[in-house]
Amino acid sequence: MKETLRREINIHRKVLLVDDEPINRQILKVILSNEYEVIQAENGEEALQKIAENQNTISLILLDLLMPKMDGYQLLQKIQETEEYRKIPVIVVTVDKEAEVKCLSLGATDFMPKPYEDPKVIVARCKKAIQLAEDRILINENERDSLTGLYTRLFFLQYARLHDRFCHSMLMDAVVINVNRFRLVNNLYGSAYGDKILRTIADVIRQFLENTDGIACRCDSDTFYIYCPHILDHGAFASEFISRFEKIIDNSRITLRLGIYDSVDRSLSIEQRLDMAKNACLRLKNTYTSGYSLYDSQLHEKELFNEKLILEMDRALAEKHFRVYFQPKYSITGDTPKMVSAEALIRWIHPEFGIISPGIFISLFEENGLLQKLDHYVWNETAAQIRDWKDRLGKYVPVSVNVSRTDIYDTNLTGRIESIIRDHGLAPADMYLEITESAYTDNTKQIVETVDKLRQLEFKIEMDDFGSGYSSLSMLSNLPIDVLKLDMQFIKNITRSRKDYNLLLIMMQIAEFLKVPTVAEGVETKEQYDMLKKAGCDIIQGYYFSKPLPAEEFEKLLIKES
Ligand code: C2E
Ligand code: MG
Ligand code: MG
């Protein structure tokens, strides 16, 4: 790529010869004119004029030192003073060995002795000087981000590696900075304002890195990387950074997030270290205020694990690694407890991690929009299992399945459940539906409509985890439900805490008022059982009777109990 560029530029290259002796200029012209377009000046002043006239098209200056009006030294100085001219390489043509040091300090690139050497050597020297200068320009252009003046990502990474090589014992931090919802900011305020924000961030970064060994780049759009010596107080650093930024931008809607991976592990690649800072930064993605987050390896492991579960879900469904377990529910209103139904509870039999309980993946799948798919699978599997028990054993109990909040938003929920029941030749009374209390409080109107429809079809609705949400009494009295399942947390302490026992009694009264039976789940001990029975609870589910069981085991219970 560089080579092609160089060859393309070759066509138009100009060399400026600056010498007061016409004969010297003539000799050089003859030597160079095969390769270059040669222009001439007989002193410094004229040379400056020629440089200005040829606006950025002079590729090399061959400069004599001793000339009238403005000599070579003065010209070199002038060239150094002007940003645009500084890029032009200058070869000083001199007999004076002593002058070399002075010329180098004034910015000369190379020297050529007088009298002139072999023409081939002269051409080669010129070529080399031009090549080096052009490479430098190319590097400069790619090294810096034109908007902010910070390094570009590629150069940043290389300099970071270089830093590591020479300062291998220095503790370093990796920092990622990002503007919250930058795309929106750009759309709202225009890209010029967006650019101003980015330049301001770069300025603040530069202030921080002043007098340190740190480097920074703009990676893409609104993401900045910093690689710097270990920051002792990250909180102070972040708040100082943010306050400097805010002072300039002065718009409370523009906020920053900083992710810091501190004291980096050098066995990781520089990209990996930045990924960790990015990971910390990502954790603040949905925040509306400025802030920072430190990379936490345990949290990261957990995130990786979660990511793996998300990626593997589809395959696990296809390969039936998800298994429905059944936990019996016992009616305790008679003399002896009697199994009357069961709850379907999902387990992931993972080839690598063993049995994973739903506590690990349900909310994860819910957040990622995958839970519905899993629920449909469970409903289908449960219906198929009931069908199988009916056919093979002639025995079964109704099984309740969990309906999650996201299922409620499905406008075809009723049709879906109905068709599952129909496809397996079952009746709605065979499969109860458990809906968590928080779903009712989240979206009361929609859930009341959905549940009404399901009840018209004769499905039984159990309100799960009752007492964990915030249902008001007035709301409760209007809710269409058939059973109240008391939240496990209350049951846990009824034998130890008077307050919890009193709460239980209140809930029993609510159930009585609503004219619905109660199910207590999480019952583990005889004392709990006795207290619940005394309080008038109808049904009990818990380890006291049985843990959730795989279908084969539950089947034995079914045969024994009924
Ligand atoms: P949940 O619906 O309230 O289910 C009751 C949970 O209590 C189950 O946990 C059950 O194993 C546990 N449990 C039952 N008896 C006892 C006991 O005596 N002591 C203790 N400590 N725990 C007991 P599990 O199976 O881990 O499920 C947790 C939650 O995950 C469920 O709470 C439910 O909200 C959700 N879940 C399970 N399967 C599904 C499913 O297929 N779909 C959906 N959407 N959620 C599910
Ligand atoms: Mg449940
Ligand atoms: Mg529950």
CSV table of N, CA and C in Angstrom, one decimal, residues 275-328:
chain,number,residue,atom,x,y,z
A,275,ASP,N,-9.9,-5.3,27.0
A,275,ASP,CA,-11.2,-5.9,27.0
A,275,ASP,C,-11.8,-6.0,28.5
A,276,MET,N,-10.9,-6.2,29.4
A,276,MET,CA,-11.4,-6.3,30.8
A,276,MET,C,-11.8,-4.9,31.3
A,277,ALA,N,-11.1,-3.9,30.9
A,277,ALA,CA,-11.5,-2.5,31.2
A,277,ALA,C,-12.9,-2.2,30.5
A,278,LYS,N,-13.0,-2.7,29.3
A,278,LYS,CA,-14.2,-2.5,28.5
A,278,LYS,C,-15.4,-3.2,29.2
A,279,ASN,N,-15.0,-4.4,29.7
A,279,ASN,CA,-16.0,-5.1,30.4
A,279,ASN,C,-16.6,-4.4,31.6
A,280,ALA,N,-15.6,-3.8,32.4
A,280,ALA,CA,-16.0,-3.0,33.5
A,280,ALA,C,-16.9,-1.8,33.1
A,281,CYS,N,-16.5,-1.2,32.0
A,281,CYS,CA,-17.2,-0.1,31.5
A,281,CYS,C,-18.6,-0.5,31.0
A,282,LEU,N,-18.7,-1.6,30.4
A,282,LEU,CA,-20.0,-2.1,29.9
A,282,LEU,C,-21.0,-2.3,31.0
A,283,ARG,N,-20.5,-2.6,32.2
A,283,ARG,CA,-21.4,-2.8,33.3
A,283,ARG,C,-22.2,-1.5,33.7
A,284,LEU,N,-21.7,-0.4,33.2
A,284,LEU,CA,-22.4,0.9,33.5
A,284,LEU,C,-23.3,1.3,32.3
A,285,LYS,N,-23.5,0.4,31.4
A,285,LYS,CA,-24.1,0.8,30.1
A,285,LYS,C,-25.5,1.4,30.2
A,286,ASN,N,-26.2,1.0,31.2
A,286,ASN,CA,-27.6,1.5,31.2
A,286,ASN,C,-27.7,2.6,32.3
A,287,THR,N,-26.6,3.2,32.6
A,287,THR,CA,-26.7,4.3,33.6
A,287,THR,C,-26.9,5.7,33.0
A,288,TYR,N,-27.5,6.6,33.7
A,288,TYR,CA,-27.7,7.9,33.2
A,288,TYR,C,-26.8,8.9,33.8
A,289,THR,N,-26.0,8.5,34.8
A,289,THR,CA,-25.1,9.5,35.4
A,289,THR,C,-23.7,9.1,35.1
A,290,SER,N,-22.8,10.0,35.3
A,290,SER,CA,-21.4,9.6,35.1
A,290,SER,C,-20.9,8.7,36.2
A,291,GLY,N,-20.0,7.8,35.9
A,291,GLY,CA,-19.5,7.0,37.0
A,291,GLY,C,-18.4,6.1,36.5
A,292,TYR,N,-17.8,5.3,37.4
A,292,TYR,CA,-16.7,4.4,37.0
A,292,TYR,C,-17.0,3.0,37.6
A,293,SER,N,-16.3,2.1,37.0
A,293,SER,CA,-16.5,0.7,37.5
A,293,SER,C,-15.1,0.0,37.4
A,294,LEU,N,-14.8,-0.7,38.4
A,294,LEU,CA,-13.5,-1.5,38.4
A,294,LEU,C,-13.8,-2.9,37.9
A,295,TYR,N,-12.8,-3.4,37.2
A,295,TYR,CA,-12.9,-4.8,36.7
A,295,TYR,C,-12.9,-5.7,37.9
A,296,ASP,N,-13.7,-6.7,37.9
A,296,ASP,CA,-13.8,-7.6,39.0
A,296,ASP,C,-13.7,-9.0,38.4
A,297,SER,N,-12.7,-9.8,38.7
A,297,SER,CA,-12.5,-11.0,38.0
A,297,SER,C,-13.6,-12.0,38.3
A,298,GLN,N,-14.1,-12.0,39.5
A,298,GLN,CA,-15.2,-13.0,39.9
A,298,GLN,C,-16.4,-12.7,39.1
A,299,LEU,N,-16.7,-11.4,39.0
A,299,LEU,CA,-17.9,-11.0,38.3
A,299,LEU,C,-17.7,-11.3,36.8
A,300,HIS,N,-16.5,-11.2,36.3
A,300,HIS,CA,-16.3,-11.4,34.9
A,300,HIS,C,-16.4,-12.9,34.6
A,301,GLU,N,-15.9,-13.8,35.5
A,301,GLU,CA,-16.1,-15.2,35.4
A,301,GLU,C,-17.6,-15.5,35.3
A,302,LYS,N,-18.4,-14.9,36.1
A,302,LYS,CA,-19.8,-15.1,36.2
A,302,LYS,C,-20.4,-14.7,34.9
A,303,GLU,N,-20.0,-13.6,34.4
A,303,GLU,CA,-20.5,-13.1,33.1
A,303,GLU,C,-20.2,-14.0,32.0
A,304,LEU,N,-19.0,-14.5,32.0
A,304,LEU,CA,-18.6,-15.5,30.9
A,304,LEU,C,-19.5,-16.7,31.0
A,305,PHE,N,-19.7,-17.2,32.3
A,305,PHE,CA,-20.5,-18.4,32.5
A,305,PHE,C,-21.9,-18.1,32.0
A,306,ASN,N,-22.5,-16.9,32.3
A,306,ASN,CA,-23.8,-16.6,31.8
A,306,ASN,C,-23.9,-16.6,30.3
A,307,GLU,N,-22.8,-16.0,29.7
A,307,GLU,CA,-22.8,-15.9,28.3
A,307,GLU,C,-22.8,-17.3,27.7
A,308,LYS,N,-22.1,-18.2,28.3
A,308,LYS,CA,-22.0,-19.6,27.8
A,308,LYS,C,-23.4,-20.2,27.9
A,309,LEU,N,-24.1,-20.0,29.0
A,309,LEU,CA,-25.4,-20.5,29.2
A,309,LEU,C,-26.4,-20.0,28.1
A,310,ILE,N,-26.3,-18.7,27.8
A,310,ILE,CA,-27.1,-18.1,26.8
A,310,ILE,C,-26.9,-18.7,25.4
A,311,LEU,N,-25.6,-18.8,25.1
A,311,LEU,CA,-25.2,-19.4,23.8
A,311,LEU,C,-25.6,-20.9,23.7
A,312,GLU,N,-25.6,-21.6,24.8
A,312,GLU,CA,-25.9,-23.0,24.7
A,312,GLU,C,-27.3,-23.4,24.8
A,313,MET,N,-28.2,-22.4,25.1
A,313,MET,CA,-29.6,-22.8,25.4
A,313,MET,C,-30.3,-23.5,24.3
A,314,ASP,N,-30.2,-23.0,23.1
A,314,ASP,CA,-30.9,-23.7,22.0
A,314,ASP,C,-30.5,-25.1,21.8
A,315,ARG,N,-29.2,-25.3,21.9
A,315,ARG,CA,-28.7,-26.7,21.7
A,315,ARG,C,-29.2,-27.6,22.8
A,316,ALA,N,-29.1,-27.0,24.0
A,316,ALA,CA,-29.6,-27.8,25.2
A,316,ALA,C,-31.0,-28.2,25.1
A,317,LEU,N,-31.8,-27.3,24.5
A,317,LEU,CA,-33.2,-27.6,24.3
A,317,LEU,C,-33.4,-28.7,23.3
A,318,ALA,N,-32.6,-28.6,22.2
A,318,ALA,CA,-32.7,-29.6,21.1
A,318,ALA,C,-32.3,-30.9,21.6
A,319,GLU,N,-31.2,-31.0,22.4
A,319,GLU,CA,-30.7,-32.2,22.9
A,319,GLU,C,-31.3,-32.7,24.2
A,320,LYS,N,-32.3,-32.0,24.6
A,320,LYS,CA,-33.1,-32.4,25.8
A,320,LYS,C,-32.2,-32.4,27.1
A,321,HIS,N,-31.3,-31.5,27.2
A,321,HIS,CA,-30.6,-31.4,28.4
A,321,HIS,C,-31.4,-30.7,29.5
A,322,PHE,N,-32.5,-30.1,29.1
A,322,PHE,CA,-33.4,-29.5,30.1
A,322,PHE,C,-34.4,-30.6,30.5
A,323,ARG,N,-34.5,-30.8,31.8
A,323,ARG,CA,-35.4,-31.9,32.2
A,323,ARG,C,-36.4,-31.3,33.2
A,324,VAL,N,-37.6,-31.7,33.1
A,324,VAL,CA,-38.7,-31.2,34.0
A,324,VAL,C,-38.7,-32.2,35.2
A,325,TYR,N,-38.6,-31.6,36.4
A,325,TYR,CA,-38.7,-32.3,37.7
A,325,TYR,C,-40.1,-32.0,38.3
A,326,PHE,N,-40.5,-32.9,39.1
A,326,PHE,CA,-41.9,-32.8,39.7
A,326,PHE,C,-41.8,-32.8,41.2
A,327,GLN,N,-42.4,-31.8,41.8
A,327,GLN,CA,-42.5,-31.8,43.3
A,327,GLN,C,-43.9,-31.9,43.7
A,328,PRO,N,-44.2,-32.9,44.5
A,328,PRO,CA,-45.6,-33.1,44.9
A,328,PRO,C,-46.1,-32.1,45.9
